[in-house]
Amino acid sequence: MKGRGAPHPSIMRLVAKSGGNRGKGRIELLEKIAELGSIASAAKALGLSYKAAWEAVEGMNNLAATPLVARVSGGKSGGGTVLTPFGLQALSAFQRLEGEYQRFLEALQGHDDFEQFFRLMRRFDMKTSARNEFLGRVKVVKKGAVNAEVVLDIGNGLALVAIITNESVDNLGLAPGVEAYALIKAPWVIVTAADSPIKTSARNTLCGVVTRCQTGAVNGEVIIELESGKSIAAIITNESIESLQLKKGVRACALIKASHIILAVSP
């Protein structure tokens, strides 16, 4: 055991790192939204772009059973962004846990084996390139000869169907009631008009209202907000955006093939 003077260097790096990671950064964003009542003001106060702030909010809402952040309209300022009652409760809990976390780090200092296990813990802190992440519980697992169909309940009457191998089902320990994540890359999402008569082979259809539509050099990003408050992002061509007449306020549907959904579980 080392002396109880300065904190262990790895602990200091962990504390410093926590200031910029997704978990801590998102808590700070919630705090600023609660304080300022505007996501634009919160983003400016934290040095974030408006787009990055909204992506963080959309990610939090998708991973929560109930949305943490909601838009409001009317009033002298013409509207803004606020934390929902559940969001306020979550923020309070996060703040209490942050205090416990700091005390936990202080208790670790001085342990000779901390450096080794710190590196191991950092490997578990996985991030993915998937733009869409949904948290839910497995409803049904139906195995076939090679592949299995897994139905994931993501709340508010919404479900996603994924096709994965039987081996993956066993490795992930998937069974009814197990909590799992659905990861969907934005380019894998097909967008159609809400009233389109076209029939497709895609097993999953999520409909809602376009809240953002940003074109780039060739492709554009379309964000569709579902009635549940969750949202899904798609990357499609500018030509498709124009032909579908996609813009803020237009109803649209996101189609996802079952084979394009990746399932993951927490260790």
Coordinates of C-alpha atoms in Angstrom, one line a residue:
M1 CA 0.0 0.0 0.0
K2 CA 1.3 3.5 -0.9
G3 CA 0.9 6.6 1.2
R4 CA -2.3 8.6 1.3
G5 CA -0.9 11.7 -0.2
A6 CA -1.7 12.7 -3.8
P7 CA -4.2 10.5 -5.6
H8 CA -2.9 7.7 -7.8
P9 CA -2.0 9.0 -11.3
S10 CA -4.5 6.5 -12.9
I11 CA -7.3 7.9 -10.6
M12 CA -6.4 11.4 -11.7
R13 CA -6.6 10.4 -15.4
L14 CA -9.9 8.7 -14.7
V15 CA -11.4 11.7 -13.1
A16 CA -10.0 14.0 -15.9
K17 CA -11.3 11.6 -18.5
S18 CA -14.8 11.6 -16.9
G19 CA -15.2 15.3 -17.7
G20 CA -15.3 14.6 -21.4
N21 CA -16.9 11.2 -21.7
R22 CA -20.4 10.6 -22.9
G23 CA -21.9 9.9 -19.4
K24 CA -20.5 12.9 -17.6
G25 CA -20.9 15.2 -20.5
R26 CA -24.5 14.3 -20.9
I27 CA -25.2 14.9 -17.3
E28 CA -23.7 18.4 -17.6
L29 CA -25.9 19.0 -20.7
L30 CA -29.0 18.0 -18.7
E31 CA -27.9 20.4 -15.9
K32 CA -27.6 23.3 -18.3
I33 CA -30.9 22.6 -20.0
A34 CA -32.6 22.6 -16.6
E35 CA -30.9 25.8 -15.8
L36 CA -31.3 27.7 -19.0
G37 CA -34.4 26.2 -20.5
S38 CA -32.9 26.1 -24.0
I39 CA -30.8 23.5 -25.7
A40 CA -29.2 26.2 -27.8
S41 CA -28.1 28.1 -24.7
A42 CA -27.0 24.9 -23.0
A43 CA -24.9 23.9 -26.0
K44 CA -23.3 27.4 -26.1
A45 CA -22.5 27.3 -22.4
L46 CA -20.8 23.9 -22.8
G47 CA -18.9 24.8 -26.0
L48 CA -21.0 22.3 -28.0
S49 CA -22.5 22.7 -31.4
Y50 CA -26.3 22.8 -31.6
K51 CA -26.3 19.6 -33.6
A52 CA -24.0 17.7 -31.2
A53 CA -26.3 18.8 -28.3
W54 CA -29.4 17.5 -30.0
E55 CA -27.7 14.2 -30.9
A56 CA -26.8 13.7 -27.2
V57 CA -30.4 14.5 -26.2
E58 CA -31.8 12.1 -28.8
G59 CA -29.4 9.4 -27.6
M60 CA -30.5 9.9 -24.0
N61 CA -34.2 9.8 -24.8
N62 CA -33.7 6.6 -26.9
L63 CA -31.9 4.8 -24.0
A64 CA -34.4 5.9 -21.3
A65 CA -37.8 4.2 -20.6
T66 CA -39.3 7.7 -20.6
P67 CA -37.9 10.7 -22.4
L68 CA -35.6 12.9 -20.2
V69 CA -35.9 16.0 -22.4
A70 CA -38.9 17.5 -24.2
R71 CA -39.6 20.5 -26.5
V72 CA -42.1 23.1 -25.3
S73 CA -43.9 25.7 -27.4
G74 CA -45.5 29.1 -26.6
G75 CA -44.7 31.6 -23.9
K76 CA -42.8 34.9 -24.3
S77 CA -39.7 33.3 -25.7
G78 CA -41.7 31.2 -28.2
G79 CA -40.7 27.9 -26.7
G80 CA -37.7 26.0 -25.5
T81 CA -36.4 22.8 -24.1
V82 CA -37.0 21.4 -20.7
L83 CA -36.4 18.3 -18.6
T84 CA -39.4 16.1 -18.1
P85 CA -40.4 15.1 -14.5
F86 CA -38.5 11.9 -15.1
G87 CA -35.5 13.8 -16.4
L88 CA -35.5 15.9 -13.3
Q89 CA -35.6 12.8 -11.2
A90 CA -32.8 11.2 -13.2
L91 CA -30.6 14.3 -13.0
S92 CA -31.0 14.4 -9.2
A93 CA -30.1 10.7 -9.0
F94 CA -27.0 11.2 -11.3
Q95 CA -25.8 14.1 -9.1
R96 CA -26.1 12.0 -5.9
L97 CA -24.3 9.1 -7.7
E98 CA -21.5 11.4 -8.8
G99 CA -20.7 12.2 -5.2
E100 CA -20.6 8.5 -4.3
Y101 CA -18.4 7.9 -7.4
Q102 CA -15.9 10.5 -6.2
R103 CA -15.7 8.9 -2.8
F104 CA -15.2 5.5 -4.5
L105 CA -12.2 6.8 -6.4
E106 CA -10.7 8.3 -3.3
A107 CA -11.0 4.9 -1.6
L108 CA -9.1 3.2 -4.4
Q109 CA -6.1 5.4 -4.2
G110 CA -3.0 3.8 -2.7
H111 CA -3.8 0.3 -4.1
D112 CA -0.8 -1.1 -5.9
D113 CA -2.8 -3.2 -8.3
F114 CA -5.1 -0.3 -9.4
E115 CA -3.1 0.5 -12.6
Q116 CA -3.4 -3.0 -14.0
F117 CA -7.2 -3.2 -13.4
F118 CA -7.7 0.4 -14.5
R119 CA -6.5 -0.5 -18.0
L120 CA -8.8 -3.5 -18.0
M121 CA -11.8 -1.4 -17.0
R122 CA -11.1 1.1 -19.7
R123 CA -11.4 -1.7 -22.3
F124 CA -14.9 -2.3 -21.0
D125 CA -15.9 1.3 -21.7
M126 CA -17.1 0.6 -25.3
K127 CA -18.4 3.1 -27.7
T128 CA -19.8 2.3 -31.1
S129 CA -20.2 4.1 -34.5
A130 CA -23.9 3.2 -34.6
R131 CA -25.9 6.4 -34.7
N132 CA -29.0 4.8 -33.3
E133 CA -29.1 3.0 -29.9
F134 CA -32.2 1.7 -28.3
L135 CA -32.5 -0.1 -24.9
G136 CA -35.2 -2.7 -24.4
R137 CA -36.1 -6.1 -23.1
V138 CA -36.3 -9.3 -25.1
K139 CA -39.9 -10.4 -25.7
V140 CA -39.4 -13.5 -27.9
V141 CA -36.5 -15.6 -29.1
K142 CA -37.4 -18.0 -32.0
K143 CA -34.6 -20.2 -33.1
G144 CA -34.3 -21.7 -36.6
A145 CA -31.7 -24.1 -38.1
V146 CA -29.0 -21.4 -38.2
N147 CA -30.5 -18.0 -37.3
A148 CA -32.9 -16.8 -34.7
E149 CA -35.5 -14.1 -34.7
V150 CA -35.3 -11.9 -31.6
V151 CA -38.1 -9.4 -30.7
L152 CA -37.0 -6.5 -28.5
D153 CA -39.5 -4.4 -26.7
I154 CA -38.2 -0.8 -26.6
G155 CA -41.2 0.6 -24.8
N156 CA -44.3 2.6 -25.6
G157 CA -45.7 -0.2 -27.7
L158 CA -42.7 -0.3 -30.0
A159 CA -40.7 -3.4 -30.8
L160 CA -37.8 -4.2 -33.0
V161 CA -37.2 -7.5 -34.7
A162 CA -33.6 -8.7 -35.3
I163 CA -32.2 -11.7 -37.1
I164 CA -28.9 -13.0 -35.6
T165 CA -27.2 -16.3 -35.4
N166 CA -28.2 -19.0 -32.8
E167 CA -24.6 -18.8 -31.6
S168 CA -25.0 -15.1 -30.9
V169 CA -28.2 -15.7 -29.0
D170 CA -26.4 -18.2 -26.8
N171 CA -23.2 -16.0 -26.4
L172 CA -25.3 -13.0 -25.4
G173 CA -27.6 -15.0 -23.1
L174 CA -30.7 -13.7 -24.8
A175 CA -34.0 -14.9 -23.4
P176 CA -37.4 -13.3 -22.6
G177 CA -36.9 -10.6 -20.0
V178 CA -33.2 -10.0 -20.7
E179 CA -32.2 -6.3 -21.2
A180 CA -30.4 -5.7 -24.5
Y181 CA -29.4 -2.8 -26.8
A182 CA -30.3 -2.5 -30.5
L183 CA -27.7 -0.8 -32.6
I184 CA -28.6 0.5 -36.0
K185 CA -26.2 2.4 -38.3
A186 CA -27.9 5.5 -39.9
P187 CA -27.1 4.4 -43.5
W188 CA -29.0 1.2 -42.9
V189 CA -32.2 3.1 -42.3
I190 CA -34.6 3.5 -45.3
V191 CA -36.9 6.5 -45.2
T192 CA -40.4 6.6 -46.9
A193 CA -43.3 9.0 -46.8
A194 CA -45.7 8.1 -44.1
D195 CA -48.6 7.6 -46.6
S196 CA -46.5 5.6 -49.1
P197 CA -48.3 2.6 -50.6
I198 CA -45.1 0.9 -51.3
K199 CA -44.6 -2.6 -49.7
T200 CA -41.2 -3.7 -48.6
S201 CA -39.5 -6.7 -47.0
A202 CA -38.2 -4.6 -44.1
R203 CA -39.5 -6.1 -40.8
N204 CA -39.3 -2.9 -38.8
T205 CA -41.3 0.3 -39.5
L206 CA -41.1 3.3 -37.1
C207 CA -43.1 6.3 -38.0
G208 CA -43.1 9.8 -36.7
V209 CA -42.4 13.5 -37.6
V210 CA -39.2 14.8 -39.1
T211 CA -37.5 17.2 -36.6
R212 CA -34.3 17.8 -38.5
C213 CA -33.2 17.5 -42.1
Q214 CA -29.7 18.6 -43.0
T215 CA -28.2 18.1 -46.4
G216 CA -24.5 17.6 -47.2
A217 CA -22.5 17.4 -50.4
V218 CA -24.1 14.2 -51.5
N219 CA -26.1 12.7 -48.6
G220 CA -28.2 14.2 -45.8
E221 CA -29.2 13.3 -42.3
V222 CA -32.9 13.0 -41.4
I223 CA -34.1 12.7 -37.8
I224 CA -37.5 11.3 -37.2
E225 CA -39.1 11.7 -33.8
L226 CA -41.5 9.0 -32.8
E227 CA -44.6 9.6 -30.7
S228 CA -42.8 8.0 -27.7
G229 CA -40.2 10.8 -27.7
K230 CA -37.5 8.5 -29.1
S231 CA -36.0 9.3 -32.4
I232 CA -34.1 7.6 -35.2
A233 CA -31.5 9.0 -37.6
A234 CA -31.1 8.1 -41.2
I235 CA -28.5 9.0 -43.8
I236 CA -30.0 9.2 -47.3
T237 CA -29.1 10.9 -50.6
N238 CA -30.0 14.6 -51.1
E239 CA -32.0 13.4 -54.1
S240 CA -34.1 11.2 -51.9
I241 CA -34.7 14.0 -49.5
E242 CA -35.9 16.2 -52.3
S243 CA -38.1 13.6 -54.0
L244 CA -39.7 12.6 -50.7
Q245 CA -40.1 16.4 -49.9
L246 CA -38.7 15.8 -46.4
K247 CA -38.5 18.8 -44.1
K248 CA -39.2 19.7 -40.5
G249 CA -42.8 18.8 -39.6
V250 CA -43.4 16.2 -42.3
R251 CA -44.5 12.8 -41.3
A252 CA -42.2 10.0 -42.4
C253 CA -41.3 6.4 -41.7
A254 CA -38.0 4.6 -41.0
L255 CA -37.7 1.1 -42.4
I256 CA -35.0 -1.2 -41.0
K257 CA -34.3 -4.8 -42.1
A258 CA -34.1 -7.3 -39.3
S259 CA -30.7 -8.4 -40.5
H260 CA -29.4 -4.8 -40.1
I261 CA -30.0 -4.6 -36.3
I262 CA -27.1 -5.5 -34.1
L263 CA -27.9 -6.6 -30.5
A264 CA -25.6 -6.1 -27.5
V265 CA -25.8 -6.7 -23.8
S266 CA -24.1 -5.1 -20.8
P267 CA -21.4 -7.3 -19.2

